Amino acid sequence: MAAQFRKPSGWFGSLFFGRFMNRVNRKIIDSTIALLELSPQHHVLEIGFGGGVSLSSVAETVSRGMVTGIDVSPEMVRQAERRFQRQIAEGRIQVQLGNVSQLPFPEATFDRVFTVNTIYFWPDARQGIAEIHRVLKNGGRAAISIRSGDKMKKYAVTKYDFRLFSPDEVADLMRQAGFRDIRVDHRDREHWYDQVVVLGTR
Ligand SMILES: C[S@@+](CC[C@H](N)C(=O)[O-])C[C@H]1O[C@@H](n2cnc3c(N)ncnc32)[C@H](O)[C@@H]1O
């Protein structure tokens, strides 16, 4: 199960996992997108889009820009290619295989970069955040969203292959990478499904 969260694969990942993530994570995804303050012309990058509900939501807002998604799971990329055939043909959504540790984009490419529930699985959080900083334009905004470590550690599945973070740890890593105006938005604190969105400006 933990392996499916890290990198959905096979028939289970393809048929079930993407849809499951879309449903469970809808609230944190919606908060993240709202806090990004998107404009119609923005070029946006999402890292680890999983089931891809966020891609279609962002694509609707950036009507004169586009949204690019990368994910390490070939299964998730294939699923998004099928699901978003039309938007891909229109040049509004682009998806590709990729790892946050080495983003396949030149520096200063994006106006906004976001990622939801993925930092637990990155090989090196410091390197991933440095990559996000590199591909953002000056003045661009990044959002890294998590469920806080305090909540996550209560769930058996997070004992395997998850690296848990507190909101302050993510904020510190972003500060060290050179982000400014760091802000932590923490909602539903009392629930198991709390939502933490850490924002920073390049
Ligand atoms: C738990 S899912 C979250 C999916 C989606 N963001 C959501 O909130 O519903 C984690 C996703 O991140 C992807 N992922 C894990 N490690 C990654 C990495 N190093 N670089 C890019 N994507 C990664 C996985 O393949 C998976 O699709």
CSV table of C-alpha atoms and ligand atoms in Angstrom, one decimal:
chain,number,residue,atom,x,y,z
A,1,MET,CA,0.0,0.0,0.0
A,2,ALA,CA,2.8,2.4,0.9
A,3,ALA,CA,4.5,1.6,-2.4
A,4,GLN,CA,1.3,2.6,-4.2
A,5,PHE,CA,1.3,6.0,-2.5
A,6,ARG,CA,4.9,6.5,-3.5
A,7,LYS,CA,4.6,5.4,-7.1
A,8,PRO,CA,1.3,4.0,-8.3
A,9,SER,CA,1.9,1.1,-10.6
A,10,GLY,CA,0.2,-1.9,-12.3
A,11,TRP,CA,-3.5,-2.5,-12.7
A,12,PHE,CA,-4.2,-1.4,-9.1
A,13,GLY,CA,-2.4,1.9,-9.6
A,14,SER,CA,-4.0,2.5,-12.9
A,15,LEU,CA,-7.6,1.5,-12.1
A,16,PHE,CA,-8.0,2.4,-8.5
A,17,PHE,CA,-5.3,4.5,-7.0
A,18,GLY,CA,-5.5,7.6,-9.1
A,19,ARG,CA,-9.3,7.9,-8.5
A,20,PHE,CA,-8.8,7.2,-4.8
A,21,MET,CA,-6.3,10.0,-4.4
A,22,ASN,CA,-8.5,12.4,-6.4
A,23,ARG,CA,-11.3,11.8,-3.9
A,24,VAL,CA,-9.4,11.8,-0.6
A,25,ASN,CA,-7.2,14.8,-1.5
A,26,ARG,CA,-9.8,17.0,-3.1
A,27,LYS,CA,-9.9,19.5,-0.2
A,28,ILE,CA,-6.1,20.0,0.2
A,29,ILE,CA,-5.8,20.3,-3.6
A,30,ASP,CA,-8.5,23.0,-3.8
A,31,SER,CA,-6.9,25.0,-0.9
A,32,THR,CA,-3.5,24.8,-2.6
A,33,ILE,CA,-4.9,26.0,-6.0
A,34,ALA,CA,-6.8,28.9,-4.3
A,35,LEU,CA,-3.7,30.0,-2.4
A,36,LEU,CA,-1.6,30.1,-5.6
A,37,GLU,CA,-3.6,33.1,-6.9
A,38,LEU,CA,-3.5,32.0,-10.5
A,39,SER,CA,-4.0,34.4,-13.4
A,40,PRO,CA,-5.3,33.3,-16.9
A,41,GLN,CA,-1.9,33.7,-18.5
A,42,HIS,CA,0.2,31.7,-16.0
A,43,HIS,CA,2.3,28.7,-16.9
A,44,VAL,CA,2.0,26.3,-13.9
A,45,LEU,CA,3.9,23.2,-13.0
A,46,GLU,CA,2.5,20.4,-10.8
A,47,ILE,CA,4.9,17.8,-9.4
A,48,GLY,CA,3.4,14.4,-8.7
A,49,PHE,CA,-0.1,14.9,-10.1
A,50,GLY,CA,-1.3,11.3,-9.4
A,51,GLY,CA,-4.9,11.0,-10.4
A,52,GLY,CA,-4.7,14.4,-12.1
A,53,VAL,CA,-7.9,16.2,-10.7
A,54,SER,CA,-5.7,19.2,-10.0
A,55,LEU,CA,-4.5,19.4,-13.6
A,56,SER,CA,-8.0,19.9,-15.0
A,57,SER,CA,-8.9,22.3,-12.3
A,58,VAL,CA,-5.8,24.5,-13.0
A,59,ALA,CA,-6.3,24.2,-16.8
A,60,GLU,CA,-9.7,25.8,-16.5
A,61,THR,CA,-8.3,28.9,-14.7
A,62,VAL,CA,-5.2,29.4,-16.8
A,63,SER,CA,-7.2,29.8,-20.0
A,64,ARG,CA,-4.4,31.7,-21.8
A,65,GLY,CA,-1.5,29.8,-20.2
A,66,MET,CA,-1.0,26.2,-19.6
A,67,VAL,CA,-0.4,23.6,-16.9
A,68,THR,CA,2.5,21.1,-17.1
A,69,GLY,CA,2.5,18.0,-14.8
A,70,ILE,CA,5.3,15.6,-14.1
A,71,ASP,CA,5.1,12.3,-12.2
A,72,VAL,CA,7.6,9.5,-11.5
A,73,SER,CA,4.9,6.9,-12.2
A,74,PRO,CA,4.5,5.8,-15.9
A,75,GLU,CA,1.0,4.5,-14.9
A,76,MET,CA,-0.1,8.0,-13.7
A,77,VAL,CA,1.3,9.6,-16.8
A,78,ARG,CA,-0.4,7.1,-19.2
A,79,GLN,CA,-3.7,7.6,-17.3
A,80,ALA,CA,-3.5,11.4,-17.6
A,81,GLU,CA,-2.6,11.2,-21.3
A,82,ARG,CA,-5.9,9.2,-21.8
A,83,ARG,CA,-8.0,11.3,-19.6
A,84,PHE,CA,-6.8,14.7,-20.9
A,85,GLN,CA,-6.5,13.8,-24.6
A,86,ARG,CA,-8.5,16.9,-25.7
A,87,GLN,CA,-6.7,19.4,-23.4
A,88,ILE,CA,-3.3,18.0,-24.4
A,89,ALA,CA,-4.2,18.4,-28.1
A,90,GLU,CA,-5.3,22.0,-27.5
A,91,GLY,CA,-2.0,22.7,-25.7
A,92,ARG,CA,-3.6,23.5,-22.4
A,93,ILE,CA,-2.2,20.5,-20.4
A,94,GLN,CA,1.1,18.8,-20.9
A,95,VAL,CA,2.2,15.7,-18.9
A,96,GLN,CA,5.5,13.9,-18.7
A,97,LEU,CA,7.5,11.4,-16.7
A,98,GLY,CA,9.9,13.2,-14.4
A,99,ASN,CA,11.5,13.3,-10.9
A,100,VAL,CA,11.5,16.4,-8.7
A,101,SER,CA,15.2,15.8,-8.0
A,102,GLN,CA,16.0,16.7,-11.6
A,103,LEU,CA,13.2,18.7,-13.2
A,104,PRO,CA,13.4,18.5,-17.0
A,105,PHE,CA,13.0,22.3,-17.5
A,106,PRO,CA,15.2,25.3,-17.9
A,107,GLU,CA,15.5,27.8,-15.1
A,108,ALA,CA,12.8,30.5,-14.8
A,109,THR,CA,10.2,28.6,-16.8
A,110,PHE,CA,7.1,28.7,-14.5
A,111,ASP,CA,4.9,31.4,-12.8
A,112,ARG,CA,3.7,28.9,-10.3
A,113,VAL,CA,4.8,25.5,-9.0
A,114,PHE,CA,2.9,23.3,-6.7
A,115,THR,CA,2.9,19.8,-5.2
A,116,VAL,CA,0.4,18.0,-2.9
A,117,ASN,CA,1.3,15.0,-0.7
A,118,THR,CA,4.5,14.1,-2.5
A,119,ILE,CA,7.4,15.4,-0.4
A,120,TYR,CA,7.2,12.4,1.8
A,121,PHE,CA,8.5,10.3,-1.1
A,122,TRP,CA,11.2,12.5,-2.5
A,123,PRO,CA,14.7,11.1,-2.5
A,124,ASP,CA,16.1,14.4,-1.1
A,125,ALA,CA,13.7,17.2,0.0
A,126,ARG,CA,16.4,19.8,-0.1
A,127,GLN,CA,17.3,19.0,-3.7
A,128,GLY,CA,13.7,18.9,-4.7
A,129,ILE,CA,13.0,22.3,-3.2
A,130,ALA,CA,16.1,23.8,-4.9
A,131,GLU,CA,14.8,22.5,-8.2
A,132,ILE,CA,11.5,24.1,-7.7
A,133,HIS,CA,13.3,27.4,-6.9
A,134,ARG,CA,15.4,27.0,-10.1
A,135,VAL,CA,12.5,26.5,-12.5
A,136,LEU,CA,10.3,29.4,-11.0
A,137,LYS,CA,10.5,32.9,-12.5
A,138,ASN,CA,11.5,35.8,-10.3
A,139,GLY,CA,8.4,36.8,-8.3
A,140,GLY,CA,6.8,33.4,-9.0
A,141,ARG,CA,5.1,31.5,-6.2
A,142,ALA,CA,5.5,27.9,-5.0
A,143,ALA,CA,3.2,25.8,-2.8
A,144,ILE,CA,4.2,22.6,-1.0
A,145,SER,CA,1.2,20.9,0.6
A,146,ILE,CA,1.2,18.1,3.2
A,147,ARG,CA,-0.6,16.6,6.0
A,148,SER,CA,1.4,17.3,9.1
A,149,GLY,CA,3.7,14.7,10.5
A,150,ASP,CA,1.9,14.7,13.8
A,151,LYS,CA,-1.3,13.5,12.1
A,152,MET,CA,0.4,11.2,9.6
A,153,LYS,CA,2.4,9.2,12.1
A,154,LYS,CA,-0.9,7.7,13.6
A,155,TYR,CA,-1.5,5.8,10.3
A,156,ALA,CA,0.1,2.4,9.9
A,157,VAL,CA,0.9,2.9,6.2
A,158,THR,CA,3.1,5.9,7.0
A,159,LYS,CA,5.6,3.7,8.9
A,160,TYR,CA,6.8,2.4,5.5
A,161,ASP,CA,8.6,4.5,3.0
A,162,PHE,CA,7.2,7.9,4.2
A,163,ARG,CA,9.3,10.7,5.5
A,164,LEU,CA,7.1,12.9,7.6
A,165,PHE,CA,7.4,16.6,7.9
A,166,SER,CA,6.1,19.3,10.3
A,167,PRO,CA,4.9,22.5,8.6
A,168,ASP,CA,7.9,24.4,10.1
A,169,GLU,CA,10.3,21.9,8.7
A,170,VAL,CA,9.0,22.5,5.2
A,171,ALA,CA,9.0,26.3,5.8
A,172,ASP,CA,12.6,26.1,6.9
A,173,LEU,CA,13.7,24.1,3.9
A,174,MET,CA,12.0,26.6,1.6
A,175,ARG,CA,13.7,29.5,3.4
A,176,GLN,CA,17.1,27.8,3.1
A,177,ALA,CA,16.5,27.3,-0.7
A,178,GLY,CA,16.1,31.1,-1.1
A,179,PHE,CA,12.3,31.6,-1.0
A,180,ARG,CA,11.0,34.7,0.6
A,181,ASP,CA,7.6,35.7,2.1
A,182,ILE,CA,7.2,32.2,3.5
A,183,ARG,CA,3.6,31.6,4.8
A,184,VAL,CA,2.0,28.5,6.4
A,185,ASP,CA,-1.7,28.0,5.9
A,186,HIS,CA,-2.9,25.2,8.3
A,187,ARG,CA,-6.6,24.2,8.1
A,188,ASP,CA,-8.7,21.5,9.8
A,189,ARG,CA,-6.0,21.1,12.4
A,190,GLU,CA,-8.1,19.0,14.7
A,191,HIS,CA,-8.8,16.4,12.0
A,192,TRP,CA,-6.9,13.4,10.7
A,193,TYR,CA,-7.0,15.1,7.3
A,194,ASP,CA,-5.5,18.4,8.3
A,195,GLN,CA,-4.2,20.5,5.4
A,196,VAL,CA,-1.0,22.4,5.4
A,197,VAL,CA,0.0,24.6,2.5
A,198,VAL,CA,3.5,26.2,2.7
A,199,LEU,CA,3.9,29.1,0.3
A,200,GLY,CA,7.0,30.9,-0.8
A,201,THR,CA,8.0,33.5,-3.4
A,202,ARG,CA,11.1,33.4,-5.5
B,1,LIG,C1,0.2,10.2,-2.7
B,1,LIG,S1,0.3,10.6,-4.4
B,1,LIG,C2,-0.5,12.2,-4.4
B,1,LIG,C3,-1.1,12.6,-5.8
B,1,LIG,C4,-1.8,13.9,-5.9
B,1,LIG,N1,-0.8,15.0,-5.8
B,1,LIG,C5,-2.8,14.1,-4.8
B,1,LIG,O1,-2.7,14.9,-3.9
B,1,LIG,O2,-3.9,13.4,-5.0
B,1,LIG,C6,2.0,10.9,-4.7
B,1,LIG,C7,2.3,11.1,-6.2
B,1,LIG,O3,3.6,11.6,-6.3
B,1,LIG,C8,4.4,10.9,-7.3
B,1,LIG,N2,5.8,11.0,-6.9
B,1,LIG,C9,6.4,10.4,-5.9
B,1,LIG,N3,7.7,10.7,-5.8
B,1,LIG,C10,7.9,11.6,-6.8
B,1,LIG,C11,9.1,12.3,-7.2
B,1,LIG,N4,10.3,12.1,-6.7
B,1,LIG,N5,9.0,13.2,-8.3
B,1,LIG,C12,7.8,13.3,-8.9
B,1,LIG,N6,6.6,12.7,-8.5
B,1,LIG,C13,6.7,11.8,-7.5
B,1,LIG,C14,3.8,9.5,-7.2
B,1,LIG,O4,4.0,8.8,-8.4
B,1,LIG,C15,2.3,9.8,-7.0
B,1,LIG,O5,1.6,10.0,-8.2
